[in-house]
Amino acid sequence: MNVAEVDPLIESMYRWSDVSGVLLMGIIGGTIARQRGYDIIGFFFIALFSALGGGMIRDVLINQGTVAAMSQPEYLILAFTGALIARFFYFKGRTWEYVQVHGDAVVSGLWAATGTVKGVTYGLPILPCIMMGVFTATGGSMIRDIVTGRVPAVFGGNQPTVIPAVACAIIVIGGHHLDFMAVSMVVGPIVSILLSLLGYWGNWRVSARSEWAPLNDTAAQIAVLARRAEGKSREVGRRFEPARLRSWRHRQMEKALQRRIQAEVDRGVSRSDAEANAEEFLEEFNADFPADLEVPSAQQETEQDESDESNFGVDLSGDSYDDYGEDTALRQREYREMLDQILADDEATDLLVAKLMKKYDQRD
């Protein structure tokens, strides 16, 4: 179903708005060419892209017959006329801005409906029909911005232009399926125009925050909870570990330190210096491996969580979380058994103490 088959009045309205829109967009394109310092050739090309670019994209994508802008010469004539008007008259100021914004809103709304109707006419699916409406309404401005070396305004940080076109296209498609095509071809552009003007007068902006990533935030929270759960599981494991076993480990370390003190004295180091070094080592060792279970305070847990969040990086493969669960508990048990075997051997314990003291010295 095309416009002519809906209603003669609607056909006339769309026809006049179409040609008027081409002329207005030609003037807008020519005005931008003046601002960019182009010559008359630049005026013609920028006016052509602004006025006819969207329709040409639509017709090329539909690929049914000759592009309308080429088969109907009045379109080219009107676009070039708009360029000449902009060349001989310098449009600027607040009044021109109002005319441009309101005229652009009206033309874009009607062009969105025209593009959607053309997609429906050639039997395109729903989503391509919506895209035809969007391309018809905004394609010219995108081409114009790219040619003039600017980021297309529809890509964000500006008043919404694609959203009104999408709303219009959806209304037209809904009217087509409900057999209210004539009504939808009137209501759709009106809704699009109102949304565009509300965006302008309400200073609406389409969000373009590059740091917004809700999935990252959720993953970070899960990672923090996993680390907290791991810490709690270690606390529980220490609670169930016999206190006698923990005390035995520390007694073994103290015996090893006494042997080290004696060895230092035999090498000529004063006993007071050797004991001071041993005491300093024992303090650091007890801080890292407490004999009694120490439950971190709420403030310490909060600080740890904040540190985890600040150092968080997304792992989409999930490999970073493979260590949690039974594998972690098994490794911890193996580590404790290995430590007990070392502490049961005096020579191995002495070597461990020497390594740890060297490590603590480097850390200081």
mmCIF file of C-alpha atoms in Angstrom:
data_model
loop_
_atom_site.group_PDB
_atom_site.id
_atom_site.type_symbol
_atom_site.label_atom_id
_atom_site.label_comp_id
_atom_site.label_asym_id
_atom_site.label_seq_id
_atom_site.Cartn_x
_atom_site.Cartn_y
_atom_site.Cartn_z
ATOM 1 C CA MET A 1 0.000 0.000 0.000
ATOM 2 C CA ASN A 2 1.408 3.395 -0.977
ATOM 3 C CA VAL A 3 0.414 6.918 -0.043
ATOM 4 C CA ALA A 4 -1.820 7.397 -3.080
ATOM 5 C CA GLU A 5 -3.920 4.372 -2.120
ATOM 6 C CA VAL A 6 -4.604 5.680 1.379
ATOM 7 C CA ASP A 7 -6.265 9.056 0.966
ATOM 8 C CA PRO A 8 -5.939 11.897 -1.581
ATOM 9 C CA LEU A 9 -5.605 14.487 1.190
ATOM 10 C CA ILE A 10 -2.806 12.553 2.857
ATOM 11 C CA GLU A 11 -1.158 12.082 -0.521
ATOM 12 C CA SER A 12 -1.250 15.820 -1.141
ATOM 13 C CA MET A 13 0.070 16.581 2.341
ATOM 14 C CA TYR A 14 2.967 14.178 1.967
ATOM 15 C CA ARG A 15 3.766 15.437 -1.520
ATOM 16 C CA TRP A 16 3.977 19.072 -0.477
ATOM 17 C CA SER A 17 5.898 18.292 2.691
ATOM 18 C CA ASP A 18 8.297 16.159 0.677
ATOM 19 C CA VAL A 19 9.218 18.867 -1.811
ATOM 20 C CA SER A 20 9.251 21.538 0.900
ATOM 21 C CA GLY A 21 11.530 19.353 2.997
ATOM 22 C CA VAL A 22 13.956 18.904 0.109
ATOM 23 C CA LEU A 23 14.124 22.673 -0.346
ATOM 24 C CA LEU A 24 14.577 23.312 3.393
ATOM 25 C CA MET A 25 17.276 20.660 3.735
ATOM 26 C CA GLY A 26 19.026 22.128 0.716
ATOM 27 C CA ILE A 27 19.073 25.512 2.450
ATOM 28 C CA ILE A 28 20.342 23.962 5.687
ATOM 29 C CA GLY A 29 23.070 22.119 3.791
ATOM 30 C CA GLY A 30 24.069 25.305 2.001
ATOM 31 C CA THR A 31 24.198 27.183 5.307
ATOM 32 C CA ILE A 32 26.550 24.565 6.727
ATOM 33 C CA ALA A 33 28.691 24.837 3.578
ATOM 34 C CA ARG A 34 28.955 28.589 4.191
ATOM 35 C CA GLN A 35 30.015 27.987 7.792
ATOM 36 C CA ARG A 36 32.702 25.577 6.597
ATOM 37 C CA GLY A 37 34.002 28.077 4.043
ATOM 38 C CA TYR A 38 33.155 26.046 0.917
ATOM 39 C CA ASP A 39 32.784 27.460 -2.583
ATOM 40 C CA ILE A 40 29.660 27.141 -4.738
ATOM 41 C CA ILE A 41 30.516 23.535 -5.653
ATOM 42 C CA GLY A 42 30.628 22.690 -1.981
ATOM 43 C CA PHE A 43 27.248 24.387 -1.536
ATOM 44 C CA PHE A 44 25.701 22.177 -4.218
ATOM 45 C CA PHE A 45 27.140 18.926 -2.915
ATOM 46 C CA ILE A 46 26.370 19.529 0.764
ATOM 47 C CA ALA A 47 22.838 20.615 -0.151
ATOM 48 C CA LEU A 48 22.443 17.488 -2.278
ATOM 49 C CA PHE A 49 23.592 15.183 0.526
ATOM 50 C CA SER A 50 21.442 16.927 3.134
ATOM 51 C CA ALA A 51 18.279 16.968 1.054
ATOM 52 C CA LEU A 52 18.429 13.673 -0.821
ATOM 53 C CA GLY A 53 20.997 11.466 0.924
ATOM 54 C CA GLY A 54 18.521 9.635 3.144
ATOM 55 C CA GLY A 55 16.104 8.866 0.341
ATOM 56 C CA MET A 56 18.906 7.664 -1.917
ATOM 57 C CA ILE A 57 20.203 5.301 0.780
ATOM 58 C CA ARG A 58 16.680 3.955 1.234
ATOM 59 C CA ASP A 59 16.047 3.384 -2.474
ATOM 60 C CA VAL A 60 19.436 1.767 -3.026
ATOM 61 C CA LEU A 61 18.848 -0.644 -0.136
ATOM 62 C CA ILE A 62 15.340 -1.519 -1.305
ATOM 63 C CA ASN A 63 16.732 -1.996 -4.830
ATOM 64 C CA GLN A 64 13.399 -1.689 -6.595
ATOM 65 C CA GLY A 65 13.570 0.549 -9.642
ATOM 66 C CA THR A 66 15.403 3.822 -10.138
ATOM 67 C CA VAL A 67 16.298 5.999 -7.184
ATOM 68 C CA ALA A 68 13.492 8.539 -6.745
ATOM 69 C CA ALA A 69 15.881 11.492 -6.657
ATOM 70 C CA MET A 70 17.167 10.496 -10.110
ATOM 71 C CA SER A 71 13.867 9.579 -11.737
ATOM 72 C CA GLN A 72 12.114 12.772 -10.603
ATOM 73 C CA PRO A 73 14.261 15.778 -11.567
ATOM 74 C CA GLU A 74 12.335 18.212 -9.366
ATOM 75 C CA TYR A 75 14.163 16.788 -6.349
ATOM 76 C CA LEU A 76 17.570 17.780 -7.698
ATOM 77 C CA ILE A 77 16.240 21.153 -8.811
ATOM 78 C CA LEU A 78 14.855 21.897 -5.349
ATOM 79 C CA ALA A 79 18.047 20.769 -3.593
ATOM 80 C CA PHE A 80 20.225 22.965 -5.817
ATOM 81 C CA THR A 81 17.761 25.836 -5.422
ATOM 82 C CA GLY A 82 18.180 25.552 -1.671
ATOM 83 C CA ALA A 83 21.957 25.721 -2.130
ATOM 84 C CA LEU A 84 21.641 28.898 -4.217
ATOM 85 C CA ILE A 85 19.318 30.486 -1.669
ATOM 86 C CA ALA A 86 21.837 29.748 1.087
ATOM 87 C CA ARG A 87 24.603 31.161 -1.112
ATOM 88 C CA PHE A 88 22.867 34.478 -1.713
ATOM 89 C CA PHE A 89 21.271 34.846 1.727
ATOM 90 C CA TYR A 90 23.201 34.426 4.954
ATOM 91 C CA PHE A 91 20.880 32.677 7.403
ATOM 92 C CA LYS A 92 21.969 33.063 11.011
ATOM 93 C CA GLY A 93 20.742 34.112 14.423
ATOM 94 C CA ARG A 94 18.181 32.823 16.861
ATOM 95 C CA THR A 95 15.260 33.133 14.462
ATOM 96 C CA TRP A 96 16.977 30.976 11.863
ATOM 97 C CA GLU A 97 17.764 28.387 14.533
ATOM 98 C CA TYR A 98 14.089 28.165 15.467
ATOM 99 C CA VAL A 99 13.057 27.822 11.819
ATOM 100 C CA GLN A 100 15.718 25.187 11.207
ATOM 101 C CA VAL A 101 14.881 23.103 14.290
ATOM 102 C CA HIS A 102 11.121 23.166 13.826
ATOM 103 C CA GLY A 103 11.317 22.638 10.082
ATOM 104 C CA ASP A 104 13.757 19.775 10.535
ATOM 105 C CA ALA A 105 11.435 18.146 13.090
ATOM 106 C CA VAL A 106 8.461 18.331 10.719
ATOM 107 C CA VAL A 107 10.388 17.092 7.698
ATOM 108 C CA SER A 108 12.099 14.263 9.596
ATOM 109 C CA GLY A 109 8.779 13.026 10.969
ATOM 110 C CA LEU A 110 7.160 12.964 7.543
ATOM 111 C CA TRP A 111 10.211 11.423 5.896
ATOM 112 C CA ALA A 112 10.322 8.685 8.543
ATOM 113 C CA ALA A 113 6.737 7.806 7.672
ATOM 114 C CA THR A 114 7.489 7.958 3.935
ATOM 115 C CA GLY A 115 10.454 5.606 4.252
ATOM 116 C CA THR A 116 8.493 3.170 6.394
ATOM 117 C CA VAL A 117 5.568 3.146 3.972
ATOM 118 C CA LYS A 118 7.928 2.436 1.105
ATOM 119 C CA GLY A 119 9.412 -0.495 3.000
ATOM 120 C CA VAL A 120 5.924 -1.832 3.723
ATOM 121 C CA THR A 121 4.956 -1.357 0.071
ATOM 122 C CA TYR A 122 7.775 -3.616 -1.089
ATOM 123 C CA GLY A 123 7.009 -6.251 1.533
ATOM 124 C CA LEU A 124 10.040 -5.797 3.768
ATOM 125 C CA PRO A 125 10.009 -7.328 7.271
ATOM 126 C CA ILE A 126 9.295 -5.160 10.292
ATOM 127 C CA LEU A 127 12.873 -4.314 11.307
ATOM 128 C CA PRO A 128 14.013 -3.349 7.783
ATOM 129 C CA CYS A 129 10.892 -1.188 7.453
ATOM 130 C CA ILE A 130 11.889 0.661 10.613
ATOM 131 C CA MET A 131 15.411 1.077 9.265
ATOM 132 C CA MET A 132 14.047 2.497 6.011
ATOM 133 C CA GLY A 133 12.181 5.117 8.013
ATOM 134 C CA VAL A 134 15.274 5.949 10.061
ATOM 135 C CA PHE A 135 17.545 6.152 7.010
ATOM 136 C CA THR A 136 15.099 8.380 5.164
ATOM 137 C CA ALA A 137 14.823 10.759 8.122
ATOM 138 C CA THR A 138 18.461 10.882 9.238
ATOM 139 C CA GLY A 139 20.595 9.454 6.422
ATOM 140 C CA GLY A 140 21.134 12.799 4.723
ATOM 141 C CA SER A 141 22.450 14.475 7.863
ATOM 142 C CA MET A 142 24.793 11.537 8.528
ATOM 143 C CA ILE A 143 26.290 11.725 5.030
ATOM 144 C CA ARG A 144 26.580 15.506 5.309
ATOM 145 C CA ASP A 145 28.408 15.313 8.648
ATOM 146 C CA ILE A 146 30.801 12.646 7.376
ATOM 147 C CA VAL A 147 31.603 14.597 4.207
ATOM 148 C CA THR A 148 32.278 17.761 6.210
ATOM 149 C CA GLY A 149 34.613 15.879 8.571
ATOM 150 C CA ARG A 150 32.367 15.823 11.620
ATOM 151 C CA VAL A 151 31.086 13.002 13.784
ATOM 152 C CA PRO A 152 27.451 12.402 12.770
ATOM 153 C CA ALA A 153 25.184 14.175 15.233
ATOM 154 C CA VAL A 154 22.941 11.111 15.528
ATOM 155 C CA PHE A 155 25.759 9.175 17.228
ATOM 156 C CA GLY A 156 25.157 10.762 20.619
ATOM 157 C CA GLY A 157 25.520 13.864 22.738
ATOM 158 C CA ASN A 158 22.746 15.673 20.867
ATOM 159 C CA GLN A 159 18.980 15.928 20.831
ATOM 160 C CA PRO A 160 17.418 12.595 19.910
ATOM 161 C CA THR A 161 16.689 12.288 16.188
ATOM 162 C CA VAL A 162 16.680 8.546 15.614
ATOM 163 C CA ILE A 163 14.288 7.831 18.493
ATOM 164 C CA PRO A 164 11.460 9.996 17.056
ATOM 165 C CA ALA A 165 11.961 8.365 13.655
ATOM 166 C CA VAL A 166 11.770 4.899 15.201
ATOM 167 C CA ALA A 167 8.591 5.848 17.075
ATOM 168 C CA CYS A 168 7.006 7.088 13.851
ATOM 169 C CA ALA A 169 8.007 3.936 11.971
ATOM 170 C CA ILE A 170 6.561 1.663 14.662
ATOM 171 C CA ILE A 171 3.256 3.540 14.605
ATOM 172 C CA VAL A 172 3.036 3.318 10.809
ATOM 173 C CA ILE A 173 3.820 -0.401 10.813
ATOM 174 C CA GLY A 174 1.270 -0.979 13.573
ATOM 175 C CA GLY A 175 -1.347 0.907 11.584
ATOM 176 C CA HIS A 176 -0.563 -1.171 8.517
ATOM 177 C CA HIS A 177 -1.064 -4.454 10.372
ATOM 178 C CA LEU A 178 -4.242 -3.199 12.066
ATOM 179 C CA ASP A 179 -5.618 -1.818 8.799
ATOM 180 C CA PHE A 180 -5.466 1.786 10.045
ATOM 181 C CA MET A 181 -2.852 2.977 7.599
ATOM 182 C CA ALA A 182 -4.364 6.422 7.037
ATOM 183 C CA VAL A 183 -4.566 7.128 10.761
ATOM 184 C CA SER A 184 -1.035 5.900 11.420
ATOM 185 C CA MET A 185 0.374 8.049 8.618
ATOM 186 C CA VAL A 186 -1.000 11.088 10.422
ATOM 187 C CA VAL A 187 -0.350 10.049 14.012
ATOM 188 C CA GLY A 188 3.175 8.719 13.366
ATOM 189 C CA PRO A 189 4.668 11.981 12.059
ATOM 190 C CA ILE A 190 2.872 13.980 14.773
ATOM 191 C CA VAL A 191 4.418 11.808 17.489
ATOM 192 C CA SER A 192 7.838 12.103 15.849
ATOM 193 C CA ILE A 193 7.539 15.887 15.589
ATOM 194 C CA LEU A 194 6.462 16.215 19.218
ATOM 195 C CA LEU A 195 9.335 14.037 20.442
ATOM 196 C CA SER A 196 11.850 16.046 18.420
ATOM 197 C CA LEU A 197 10.545 19.377 19.705
ATOM 198 C CA LEU A 198 10.356 18.103 23.280
ATOM 199 C CA GLY A 199 13.964 17.005 22.936
ATOM 200 C CA TYR A 200 14.941 20.473 21.752
ATOM 201 C CA TRP A 201 12.971 22.541 24.252
ATOM 202 C CA GLY A 202 13.615 20.120 27.107
ATOM 203 C CA ASN A 203 17.305 19.919 26.219
ATOM 204 C CA TRP A 204 17.177 16.134 26.152
ATOM 205 C CA ARG A 205 20.354 14.268 25.370
ATOM 206 C CA VAL A 206 20.966 10.652 24.469
ATOM 207 C CA SER A 207 23.414 9.312 27.038
ATOM 208 C CA ALA A 208 26.920 8.688 25.720
ATOM 209 C CA ARG A 209 28.765 7.779 28.958
ATOM 210 C CA SER A 210 31.592 5.501 27.886
ATOM 211 C CA GLU A 211 32.244 4.254 31.438
ATOM 212 C CA TRP A 212 28.695 2.937 31.916
ATOM 213 C CA ALA A 213 28.941 -0.865 32.046
ATOM 214 C CA PRO A 214 26.458 -2.534 34.424
ATOM 215 C CA LEU A 215 27.741 -6.043 33.708
ATOM 216 C CA ASN A 216 31.213 -5.008 34.847
ATOM 217 C CA ASP A 217 29.774 -3.672 38.107
ATOM 218 C CA THR A 218 27.865 -6.898 38.706
ATOM 219 C CA ALA A 219 30.919 -9.031 37.999
ATOM 220 C CA ALA A 220 32.986 -6.889 40.372
ATOM 221 C CA GLN A 221 30.461 -7.404 43.152
ATOM 222 C CA ILE A 222 30.470 -11.161 42.553
ATOM 223 C CA ALA A 223 34.274 -11.221 42.684
ATOM 224 C CA VAL A 224 34.291 -9.334 45.989
ATOM 225 C CA LEU A 225 31.713 -11.715 47.459
ATOM 226 C CA ALA A 226 33.771 -14.687 46.285
ATOM 227 C CA ARG A 227 36.911 -13.325 47.947
ATOM 228 C CA ARG A 228 34.999 -12.619 51.138
ATOM 229 C CA ALA A 229 33.577 -16.146 51.110
ATOM 230 C CA GLU A 230 37.085 -17.521 50.610
ATOM 231 C CA GLY A 231 38.322 -15.562 53.615
ATOM 232 C CA LYS A 232 35.447 -16.804 55.747
ATOM 233 C CA SER A 233 36.147 -20.393 54.711
ATOM 234 C CA ARG A 234 39.772 -20.005 55.765
ATOM 235 C CA GLU A 235 38.648 -18.674 59.137
ATOM 236 C CA VAL A 236 36.363 -21.661 59.595
ATOM 237 C CA GLY A 237 39.183 -24.001 58.615
ATOM 238 C CA ARG A 238 41.473 -22.444 61.198
ATOM 239 C CA ARG A 239 38.800 -22.724 63.867
ATOM 240 C CA PHE A 240 38.533 -26.467 63.271
ATOM 241 C CA GLU A 241 42.290 -26.918 63.055
ATOM 242 C CA PRO A 242 43.586 -28.176 66.438
ATOM 243 C CA ALA A 243 45.109 -25.416 68.554
ATOM 244 C CA ARG A 244 47.785 -27.889 69.697
ATOM 245 C CA LEU A 245 48.918 -28.302 66.101
ATOM 246 C CA ARG A 246 49.225 -24.544 65.575
ATOM 247 C CA SER A 247 51.154 -24.192 68.826
ATOM 248 C CA TRP A 248 53.487 -27.022 67.806
ATOM 249 C CA ARG A 249 54.317 -25.233 64.568
ATOM 250 C CA HIS A 250 55.287 -22.074 66.408
ATOM 251 C CA ARG A 251 57.325 -24.001 68.984
ATOM 252 C CA GLN A 252 59.230 -25.620 66.160
ATOM 253 C CA MET A 253 59.955 -22.203 64.688
ATOM 254 C CA GLU A 254 61.111 -20.900 68.072
ATOM 255 C CA LYS A 255 63.472 -23.864 68.470
ATOM 256 C CA ALA A 256 64.847 -23.188 65.015
ATOM 257 C CA LEU A 257 65.400 -19.557 65.976
ATOM 258 C CA GLN A 258 67.311 -20.605 69.088
ATOM 259 C CA ARG A 259 69.563 -22.751 66.929
ATOM 260 C CA ARG A 260 70.045 -19.827 64.561
ATOM 261 C CA ILE A 261 70.920 -17.493 67.453
ATOM 262 C CA GLN A 262 73.562 -19.935 68.646
ATOM 263 C CA ALA A 263 74.938 -20.257 65.116
ATOM 264 C CA GLU A 264 75.145 -16.464 64.841
ATOM 265 C CA VAL A 265 76.981 -16.266 68.175
ATOM 266 C CA ASP A 266 79.422 -18.953 67.030
ATOM 267 C CA ARG A 267 80.186 -16.810 63.958
ATOM 268 C CA GLY A 268 81.082 -13.848 66.163
ATOM 269 C CA VAL A 269 77.794 -11.939 66.274
ATOM 270 C CA SER A 270 76.858 -10.654 69.700
ATOM 271 C CA ARG A 271 74.049 -12.554 71.374
ATOM 272 C CA SER A 272 71.979 -9.392 71.874
ATOM 273 C CA ASP A 273 72.075 -8.586 68.148
ATOM 274 C CA ALA A 274 71.249 -12.160 67.204
ATOM 275 C CA GLU A 275 68.336 -12.246 69.648
ATOM 276 C CA ALA A 276 67.074 -8.883 68.372
ATOM 277 C CA ASN A 277 67.108 -10.162 64.792
ATOM 278 C CA ALA A 278 65.334 -13.337 65.834
ATOM 279 C CA GLU A 279 62.720 -11.428 67.807
ATOM 280 C CA GLU A 280 62.049 -9.122 64.862
ATOM 281 C CA PHE A 281 61.671 -12.118 62.566
ATOM 282 C CA LEU A 282 59.326 -13.847 65.011
ATOM 283 C CA GLU A 283 57.097 -10.776 65.185
ATOM 284 C CA GLU A 284 56.753 -10.672 61.409
ATOM 285 C CA PHE A 285 56.203 -14.419 61.237
ATOM 286 C CA ASN A 286 53.466 -14.251 63.883
ATOM 287 C CA ALA A 287 51.833 -11.421 61.960
ATOM 288 C CA ASP A 288 51.746 -13.533 58.803
ATOM 289 C CA PHE A 289 51.000 -16.882 60.492
ATOM 290 C CA PRO A 290 49.249 -16.220 63.824
ATOM 291 C CA ALA A 291 49.205 -18.979 66.370
ATOM 292 C CA ASP A 292 45.719 -17.890 67.439
ATOM 293 C CA LEU A 293 42.946 -17.141 65.005
ATOM 294 C CA GLU A 294 42.466 -13.448 64.332
ATOM 295 C CA VAL A 295 39.136 -12.371 62.945
ATOM 296 C CA PRO A 296 39.443 -9.187 60.856
ATOM 297 C CA SER A 297 37.393 -6.214 61.936
ATOM 298 C CA ALA A 298 34.532 -4.796 59.885
ATOM 299 C CA GLN A 299 36.692 -1.837 58.915
ATOM 300 C CA GLN A 300 39.460 -4.149 57.676
ATOM 301 C CA GLU A 301 36.965 -6.137 55.622
ATOM 302 C CA THR A 302 35.588 -2.932 54.102
ATOM 303 C CA GLU A 303 39.072 -1.716 53.200
ATOM 304 C CA GLN A 304 39.872 -5.083 51.637
ATOM 305 C CA ASP A 305 36.650 -5.023 49.607
ATOM 306 C CA GLU A 306 37.411 -1.533 48.328
ATOM 307 C CA SER A 307 40.893 -2.654 47.341
ATOM 308 C CA ASP A 308 39.442 -5.636 45.515
ATOM 309 C CA GLU A 309 37.044 -3.408 43.594
ATOM 310 C CA SER A 310 39.737 -0.938 42.579
ATOM 311 C CA ASN A 311 41.960 -3.711 41.232
ATOM 312 C CA PHE A 312 39.160 -5.527 39.479
ATOM 313 C CA GLY A 313 39.439 -6.537 35.846
ATOM 314 C CA VAL A 314 36.758 -8.368 33.903
ATOM 315 C CA ASP A 315 37.488 -11.984 33.020
ATOM 316 C CA LEU A 316 34.838 -13.027 30.528
ATOM 317 C CA SER A 317 36.299 -16.534 30.229
ATOM 318 C CA GLY A 318 35.791 -17.188 33.935
ATOM 319 C CA ASP A 319 39.278 -18.658 34.431
ATOM 320 C CA SER A 320 39.968 -16.331 37.346
ATOM 321 C CA TYR A 321 37.286 -17.998 39.429
ATOM 322 C CA ASP A 322 38.370 -21.602 38.864
ATOM 323 C CA ASP A 323 40.418 -21.524 42.077
ATOM 324 C CA TYR A 324 37.419 -21.180 44.355
ATOM 325 C CA GLY A 325 35.745 -24.171 45.955
ATOM 326 C CA GLU A 326 37.086 -27.663 46.559
ATOM 327 C CA ASP A 327 40.372 -27.126 44.699
ATOM 328 C CA THR A 328 41.300 -24.259 47.018
ATOM 329 C CA ALA A 329 40.558 -26.269 50.161
ATOM 330 C CA LEU A 330 42.583 -29.208 48.821
ATOM 331 C CA ARG A 331 45.594 -27.026 48.072
ATOM 332 C CA GLN A 332 45.430 -25.398 51.495
ATOM 333 C CA ARG A 333 45.409 -28.809 53.152
ATOM 334 C CA GLU A 334 48.392 -29.886 51.047
ATOM 335 C CA TYR A 335 50.263 -26.709 51.997
ATOM 336 C CA ARG A 336 49.676 -27.341 55.703
ATOM 337 C CA GLU A 337 50.855 -30.933 55.395
ATOM 338 C CA MET A 338 53.972 -29.773 53.550
ATOM 339 C CA LEU A 339 54.676 -27.179 56.253
ATOM 340 C CA ASP A 340 54.300 -29.813 58.974
ATOM 341 C CA GLN A 341 56.773 -32.078 57.181
ATOM 342 C CA ILE A 342 59.295 -29.224 56.993
ATOM 343 C CA LEU A 343 58.870 -28.298 60.654
ATOM 344 C CA ALA A 344 59.345 -31.919 61.693
ATOM 345 C CA ASP A 345 62.878 -31.802 60.230
ATOM 346 C CA ASP A 346 65.280 -29.486 62.083
ATOM 347 C CA GLU A 347 67.552 -28.982 59.079
ATOM 348 C CA ALA A 348 64.640 -28.166 56.787
ATOM 349 C CA THR A 349 63.206 -25.830 59.423
ATOM 350 C CA ASP A 350 66.524 -23.984 59.716
ATOM 351 C CA LEU A 351 66.600 -23.556 55.947
ATOM 352 C CA LEU A 352 63.002 -22.271 55.971
ATOM 353 C CA VAL A 353 63.840 -19.734 58.680
ATOM 354 C CA ALA A 354 66.854 -18.523 56.712
ATOM 355 C CA LYS A 355 64.747 -18.102 53.584
ATOM 356 C CA LEU A 356 61.997 -16.267 55.445
ATOM 357 C CA MET A 357 64.435 -13.933 57.188
ATOM 358 C CA LYS A 358 65.988 -13.074 53.845
ATOM 359 C CA LYS A 359 62.540 -12.431 52.409
ATOM 360 C CA TYR A 360 61.554 -10.173 55.314
ATOM 361 C CA ASP A 361 64.804 -8.236 54.977
ATOM 362 C CA GLN A 362 64.066 -7.635 51.302
ATOM 363 C CA ARG A 363 60.511 -6.565 52.126
ATOM 364 C CA ASP A 364 61.746 -4.017 54.645
#
